[in-house]
């Protein structure tokens, strides 16, 4: 759990990392991995980011082969009833808040968010709807998983309105796309890059 956070911390121990993991078992091992590696700069919150504050239903996936195991760690649970609810082994209420609220309460005025790893199983549009100030003021590069047939239109609209470019991640590098729509792949990771930061990713472009 928390692989990308662990890699980032190992690469640059001086950065500040916040992880959001509402699934208790995943949160537990995320924190444990940070502790075992002695990474002091990773702060894990048992919180789901969304477009409002309050409570929401989290649809968790139970491995059918190991139903008796207490700590279920399937990575495809989430707040989206269509994506996760139909396969949910169990569900429960979680605390939700917006990223804008969290940033306002936990970062000072001089701190900026540089990078966001976003993978919430088809509720990414809600996370971004609650991050309007972050998108406009911090201008982070965002690594985001796109699940075909879910919320491509919503994500395409949000990122386009905020002057972001789309770079599809492949094994060999990245390719730029004009849109998130009509992608032939069923599951793909993208870098969403503010147009003014295009130079940071150009060296990885495939030609």
Short mmCIF file of N, CA and C in Angstrom, two decimals, residues 49-155:
data_model
loop_
_atom_site.label_atom_id
_atom_site.label_comp_id
_atom_site.label_asym_id
_atom_site.label_seq_id
_atom_site.Cartn_x
_atom_site.Cartn_y
_atom_site.Cartn_z
N UNK A 49 -11.60 11.82 -0.41
CA UNK A 49 -11.78 13.14 -1.01
C UNK A 49 -12.97 13.10 -1.97
N UNK A 50 -13.76 14.18 -1.96
CA UNK A 50 -14.93 14.25 -2.82
C UNK A 50 -15.25 15.72 -3.10
N UNK A 51 -16.49 16.00 -3.46
CA UNK A 51 -16.89 17.36 -3.81
C UNK A 51 -17.61 18.08 -2.68
N UNK A 52 -17.66 17.46 -1.50
CA UNK A 52 -18.33 18.08 -0.36
C UNK A 52 -17.81 17.46 0.93
N UNK A 53 -18.23 18.03 2.04
CA UNK A 53 -17.86 17.50 3.35
C UNK A 53 -19.03 16.71 3.93
N UNK A 54 -18.70 15.68 4.72
CA UNK A 54 -19.76 14.91 5.35
C UNK A 54 -19.45 13.43 5.39
N UNK A 55 -20.46 12.61 5.04
CA UNK A 55 -20.32 11.16 5.01
C UNK A 55 -20.76 10.63 3.65
N UNK A 56 -20.20 9.50 3.25
CA UNK A 56 -20.60 8.85 2.00
C UNK A 56 -20.40 7.35 2.15
N UNK A 57 -21.06 6.58 1.29
CA UNK A 57 -20.91 5.13 1.32
C UNK A 57 -19.70 4.71 0.50
N UNK A 58 -18.84 3.91 1.12
CA UNK A 58 -17.67 3.35 0.44
C UNK A 58 -17.98 1.88 0.14
N UNK A 59 -17.85 1.52 -1.14
CA UNK A 59 -18.13 0.15 -1.58
C UNK A 59 -16.80 -0.61 -1.66
N UNK A 60 -16.61 -1.52 -0.73
CA UNK A 60 -15.35 -2.27 -0.64
C UNK A 60 -15.49 -3.64 -1.30
N UNK A 61 -14.39 -4.09 -1.89
CA UNK A 61 -14.38 -5.37 -2.60
C UNK A 61 -13.78 -6.45 -1.70
N UNK A 62 -14.48 -7.56 -1.57
CA UNK A 62 -13.99 -8.69 -0.79
C UNK A 62 -13.51 -9.78 -1.73
N UNK A 63 -12.29 -10.26 -1.52
CA UNK A 63 -11.75 -11.34 -2.35
C UNK A 63 -12.55 -12.62 -2.11
N UNK A 64 -13.22 -13.15 -3.15
CA UNK A 64 -14.08 -14.33 -2.94
C UNK A 64 -13.31 -15.58 -2.53
N UNK A 65 -12.01 -15.61 -2.80
CA UNK A 65 -11.20 -16.78 -2.44
C UNK A 65 -10.75 -16.74 -0.98
N UNK A 66 -10.76 -15.53 -0.40
CA UNK A 66 -10.27 -15.38 0.96
C UNK A 66 -11.23 -14.51 1.78
N UNK A 67 -12.49 -14.89 1.78
CA UNK A 67 -13.51 -14.09 2.45
C UNK A 67 -13.29 -13.97 3.95
N UNK A 68 -12.60 -14.98 4.51
CA UNK A 68 -12.44 -15.00 5.96
C UNK A 68 -11.34 -14.07 6.45
N UNK A 69 -10.52 -13.55 5.55
CA UNK A 69 -9.43 -12.67 5.95
C UNK A 69 -9.98 -11.30 6.36
N UNK A 70 -9.56 -10.83 7.51
CA UNK A 70 -10.09 -9.56 8.03
C UNK A 70 -9.63 -8.37 7.20
N UNK A 71 -8.34 -8.33 6.87
CA UNK A 71 -7.80 -7.18 6.15
C UNK A 71 -7.91 -7.40 4.64
N UNK A 72 -9.00 -6.96 4.06
CA UNK A 72 -9.22 -7.06 2.62
C UNK A 72 -8.54 -5.86 1.95
N UNK A 73 -7.73 -6.14 0.93
CA UNK A 73 -6.90 -5.09 0.34
C UNK A 73 -7.12 -4.91 -1.16
N UNK A 74 -8.26 -5.34 -1.67
CA UNK A 74 -8.55 -5.12 -3.09
C UNK A 74 -8.53 -3.63 -3.39
N UNK A 75 -7.86 -3.26 -4.47
CA UNK A 75 -7.66 -1.84 -4.76
C UNK A 75 -8.72 -1.20 -5.61
N UNK A 76 -9.85 -1.87 -5.84
CA UNK A 76 -10.85 -1.30 -6.74
C UNK A 76 -12.17 -0.97 -6.05
N UNK A 77 -12.12 -0.72 -4.76
CA UNK A 77 -13.29 -0.21 -4.06
C UNK A 77 -13.34 1.31 -4.17
N UNK A 78 -14.50 1.89 -3.89
CA UNK A 78 -14.59 3.34 -3.96
C UNK A 78 -15.98 3.86 -3.69
N UNK A 79 -16.21 5.13 -4.01
CA UNK A 79 -17.48 5.79 -3.75
C UNK A 79 -18.47 5.64 -4.89
N UNK A 80 -18.01 5.20 -6.05
CA UNK A 80 -18.88 5.10 -7.23
C UNK A 80 -19.68 3.80 -7.19
N UNK A 81 -21.00 3.93 -7.01
CA UNK A 81 -21.84 2.73 -6.89
C UNK A 81 -21.84 1.90 -8.16
N UNK A 82 -21.77 2.56 -9.32
CA UNK A 82 -21.76 1.83 -10.60
C UNK A 82 -20.49 1.02 -10.76
N UNK A 83 -19.35 1.63 -10.47
CA UNK A 83 -18.07 0.98 -10.68
C UNK A 83 -17.76 -0.07 -9.62
N UNK A 84 -17.96 0.26 -8.36
CA UNK A 84 -17.57 -0.62 -7.26
C UNK A 84 -18.74 -1.30 -6.56
N UNK A 85 -19.90 -0.64 -6.57
CA UNK A 85 -21.03 -1.15 -5.81
C UNK A 85 -21.57 -2.48 -6.28
N UNK A 86 -21.54 -2.70 -7.61
CA UNK A 86 -22.08 -3.94 -8.16
C UNK A 86 -21.25 -5.15 -7.76
N UNK A 87 -19.98 -4.93 -7.44
CA UNK A 87 -19.09 -6.03 -7.06
C UNK A 87 -18.74 -5.99 -5.58
N UNK A 88 -19.36 -5.08 -4.87
CA UNK A 88 -18.99 -4.84 -3.47
C UNK A 88 -19.30 -6.05 -2.60
N UNK A 89 -18.32 -6.40 -1.77
CA UNK A 89 -18.55 -7.46 -0.80
C UNK A 89 -19.14 -6.92 0.48
N UNK A 90 -18.90 -5.64 0.72
CA UNK A 90 -19.45 -4.97 1.90
C UNK A 90 -19.29 -3.48 1.71
N UNK A 91 -20.05 -2.70 2.43
CA UNK A 91 -19.92 -1.25 2.34
C UNK A 91 -20.09 -0.63 3.72
N UNK A 92 -19.62 0.59 3.84
CA UNK A 92 -19.66 1.28 5.13
C UNK A 92 -19.54 2.78 4.87
N UNK A 93 -19.90 3.57 5.85
CA UNK A 93 -19.80 5.02 5.74
C UNK A 93 -18.38 5.49 6.02
N UNK A 94 -17.94 6.47 5.23
CA UNK A 94 -16.62 7.07 5.44
C UNK A 94 -16.77 8.58 5.52
N UNK A 95 -15.81 9.21 6.15
CA UNK A 95 -15.76 10.67 6.18
C UNK A 95 -15.23 11.18 4.85
N UNK A 96 -15.89 12.18 4.30
CA UNK A 96 -15.43 12.79 3.05
C UNK A 96 -15.19 14.28 3.28
N UNK A 97 -14.30 14.83 2.48
CA UNK A 97 -14.03 16.27 2.50
C UNK A 97 -13.45 16.65 1.16
N UNK A 98 -13.37 17.94 0.91
CA UNK A 98 -12.80 18.41 -0.35
C UNK A 98 -11.30 18.62 -0.19
N UNK A 99 -10.59 18.51 -1.29
CA UNK A 99 -9.16 18.77 -1.27
C UNK A 99 -8.89 20.24 -0.96
N UNK A 100 -9.74 21.13 -1.46
CA UNK A 100 -9.58 22.55 -1.15
C UNK A 100 -9.66 22.80 0.35
N UNK A 101 -10.61 22.18 1.02
CA UNK A 101 -10.72 22.34 2.48
C UNK A 101 -9.48 21.80 3.18
N UNK A 102 -9.01 20.64 2.74
CA UNK A 102 -7.85 20.03 3.38
C UNK A 102 -6.61 20.91 3.20
N UNK A 103 -6.41 21.41 2.00
CA UNK A 103 -5.24 22.25 1.73
C UNK A 103 -5.31 23.53 2.56
N UNK A 104 -6.47 24.13 2.64
CA UNK A 104 -6.63 25.36 3.42
C UNK A 104 -6.29 25.15 4.89
N UNK A 105 -6.60 23.96 5.41
CA UNK A 105 -6.39 23.68 6.83
C UNK A 105 -5.00 23.15 7.14
N UNK A 106 -4.29 22.62 6.14
CA UNK A 106 -3.04 21.91 6.42
C UNK A 106 -1.80 22.46 5.73
N UNK A 107 -1.95 23.34 4.76
CA UNK A 107 -0.80 23.93 4.09
C UNK A 107 -0.77 25.43 4.34
N UNK A 108 0.44 25.97 4.43
CA UNK A 108 0.52 27.41 4.58
C UNK A 108 0.54 28.07 3.20
N UNK A 109 0.48 29.39 3.19
CA UNK A 109 0.31 30.13 1.94
C UNK A 109 1.47 29.97 0.98
N UNK A 110 2.65 29.62 1.49
CA UNK A 110 3.82 29.50 0.62
C UNK A 110 4.00 28.08 0.05
N UNK A 111 3.25 27.13 0.57
CA UNK A 111 3.39 25.75 0.11
C UNK A 111 2.49 25.49 -1.10
N UNK A 112 3.04 24.80 -2.09
CA UNK A 112 2.31 24.49 -3.30
C UNK A 112 2.30 22.98 -3.55
N UNK A 113 1.20 22.50 -4.11
CA UNK A 113 1.10 21.09 -4.49
C UNK A 113 1.67 20.94 -5.89
N UNK A 114 2.68 20.09 -6.04
CA UNK A 114 3.33 19.90 -7.33
C UNK A 114 2.77 18.72 -8.11
N UNK A 115 2.39 17.66 -7.39
CA UNK A 115 1.99 16.41 -8.05
C UNK A 115 0.87 15.74 -7.27
N UNK A 116 -0.12 15.23 -7.99
CA UNK A 116 -1.21 14.46 -7.39
C UNK A 116 -1.32 13.12 -8.11
N UNK A 117 -1.34 12.04 -7.34
CA UNK A 117 -1.64 10.70 -7.88
C UNK A 117 -3.11 10.44 -7.57
N UNK A 118 -3.93 10.34 -8.63
CA UNK A 118 -5.37 10.28 -8.46
C UNK A 118 -5.91 8.97 -9.04
N UNK A 119 -6.42 8.11 -8.16
CA UNK A 119 -6.98 6.82 -8.58
C UNK A 119 -8.06 6.43 -7.59
N UNK A 120 -9.30 6.85 -7.87
CA UNK A 120 -10.39 6.63 -6.92
C UNK A 120 -11.53 5.82 -7.53
N UNK A 121 -11.22 5.05 -8.57
CA UNK A 121 -12.19 4.13 -9.17
C UNK A 121 -13.48 4.83 -9.60
N UNK A 122 -13.30 5.79 -10.50
CA UNK A 122 -14.42 6.48 -11.16
C UNK A 122 -15.16 7.48 -10.28
N UNK A 123 -14.47 8.02 -9.28
CA UNK A 123 -15.01 9.19 -8.57
C UNK A 123 -14.03 10.36 -8.66
N UNK A 124 -13.10 10.27 -9.60
CA UNK A 124 -12.08 11.32 -9.76
C UNK A 124 -12.71 12.67 -10.07
N UNK A 125 -13.81 12.67 -10.82
CA UNK A 125 -14.47 13.94 -11.16
C UNK A 125 -14.99 14.65 -9.91
N UNK A 126 -15.39 13.88 -8.90
CA UNK A 126 -15.85 14.48 -7.64
C UNK A 126 -14.68 15.06 -6.86
N UNK A 127 -13.57 14.35 -6.86
CA UNK A 127 -12.36 14.87 -6.20
C UNK A 127 -11.95 16.20 -6.83
N UNK A 128 -11.96 16.25 -8.15
CA UNK A 128 -11.54 17.46 -8.85
C UNK A 128 -12.55 18.60 -8.67
N UNK A 129 -13.83 18.25 -8.57
CA UNK A 129 -14.85 19.27 -8.32
C UNK A 129 -14.64 19.93 -6.96
N UNK A 130 -14.05 19.20 -6.04
CA UNK A 130 -13.73 19.75 -4.73
C UNK A 130 -12.33 20.31 -4.64
N UNK A 131 -11.69 20.47 -5.79
CA UNK A 131 -10.30 20.96 -5.82
C UNK A 131 -10.15 22.12 -6.80
N UNK A 132 -11.16 22.95 -6.90
CA UNK A 132 -11.12 24.05 -7.87
C UNK A 132 -9.98 25.02 -7.57
N UNK A 133 -9.78 25.35 -6.31
CA UNK A 133 -8.70 26.26 -5.95
C UNK A 133 -7.33 25.63 -6.19
N UNK A 134 -7.21 24.34 -5.90
CA UNK A 134 -5.95 23.64 -6.14
C UNK A 134 -5.60 23.66 -7.62
N UNK A 135 -6.58 23.38 -8.47
CA UNK A 135 -6.34 23.36 -9.91
C UNK A 135 -5.97 24.74 -10.45
N UNK A 136 -6.61 25.77 -9.94
CA UNK A 136 -6.38 27.11 -10.48
C UNK A 136 -5.17 27.80 -9.87
N UNK A 137 -4.87 27.52 -8.59
CA UNK A 137 -3.80 28.25 -7.90
C UNK A 137 -2.50 27.45 -7.77
N UNK A 138 -2.59 26.15 -7.53
CA UNK A 138 -1.40 25.32 -7.36
C UNK A 138 -0.90 24.76 -8.68
N UNK A 139 -1.81 24.47 -9.59
CA UNK A 139 -1.48 23.97 -10.93
C UNK A 139 -0.63 22.69 -10.88
N UNK A 140 -1.06 21.68 -10.15
CA UNK A 140 -0.25 20.46 -10.05
C UNK A 140 -0.33 19.62 -11.32
N UNK A 141 0.72 18.87 -11.59
CA UNK A 141 0.64 17.78 -12.56
C UNK A 141 -0.12 16.65 -11.87
N UNK A 142 -1.02 16.00 -12.61
CA UNK A 142 -1.87 14.96 -12.03
C UNK A 142 -1.71 13.66 -12.79
N UNK A 143 -1.33 12.60 -12.08
CA UNK A 143 -1.34 11.27 -12.67
C UNK A 143 -2.69 10.65 -12.33
N UNK A 144 -3.43 10.23 -13.35
CA UNK A 144 -4.81 9.81 -13.15
C UNK A 144 -5.13 8.57 -13.96
N UNK A 145 -5.79 7.60 -13.32
CA UNK A 145 -6.26 6.42 -14.02
C UNK A 145 -7.62 6.71 -14.66
N UNK A 146 -7.77 6.29 -15.91
CA UNK A 146 -9.03 6.46 -16.63
C UNK A 146 -9.64 5.09 -16.90
N UNK A 147 -10.85 4.86 -16.39
CA UNK A 147 -11.57 3.62 -16.64
C UNK A 147 -12.60 3.87 -17.73
N UNK A 148 -12.46 3.17 -18.84
CA UNK A 148 -13.31 3.40 -20.01
C UNK A 148 -14.78 3.14 -19.68
N UNK A 149 -15.64 4.02 -20.20
CA UNK A 149 -17.07 3.84 -20.03
C UNK A 149 -17.62 4.37 -18.73
N UNK A 150 -16.87 5.22 -18.06
CA UNK A 150 -17.32 5.77 -16.79
C UNK A 150 -17.44 7.29 -16.83
N UNK A 151 -16.37 7.99 -16.56
CA UNK A 151 -16.47 9.45 -16.37
C UNK A 151 -15.50 10.20 -17.27
N UNK A 152 -15.18 9.64 -18.44
CA UNK A 152 -14.23 10.32 -19.32
C UNK A 152 -14.70 11.72 -19.70
N UNK A 153 -15.99 11.86 -19.99
CA UNK A 153 -16.52 13.16 -20.42
C UNK A 153 -16.37 14.21 -19.32
N UNK A 154 -16.69 13.82 -18.10
CA UNK A 154 -16.58 14.76 -16.98
C UNK A 154 -15.14 15.18 -16.76
N UNK A 155 -14.22 14.21 -16.79
CA UNK A 155 -12.81 14.54 -16.60
C UNK A 155 -12.28 15.39 -17.74
#
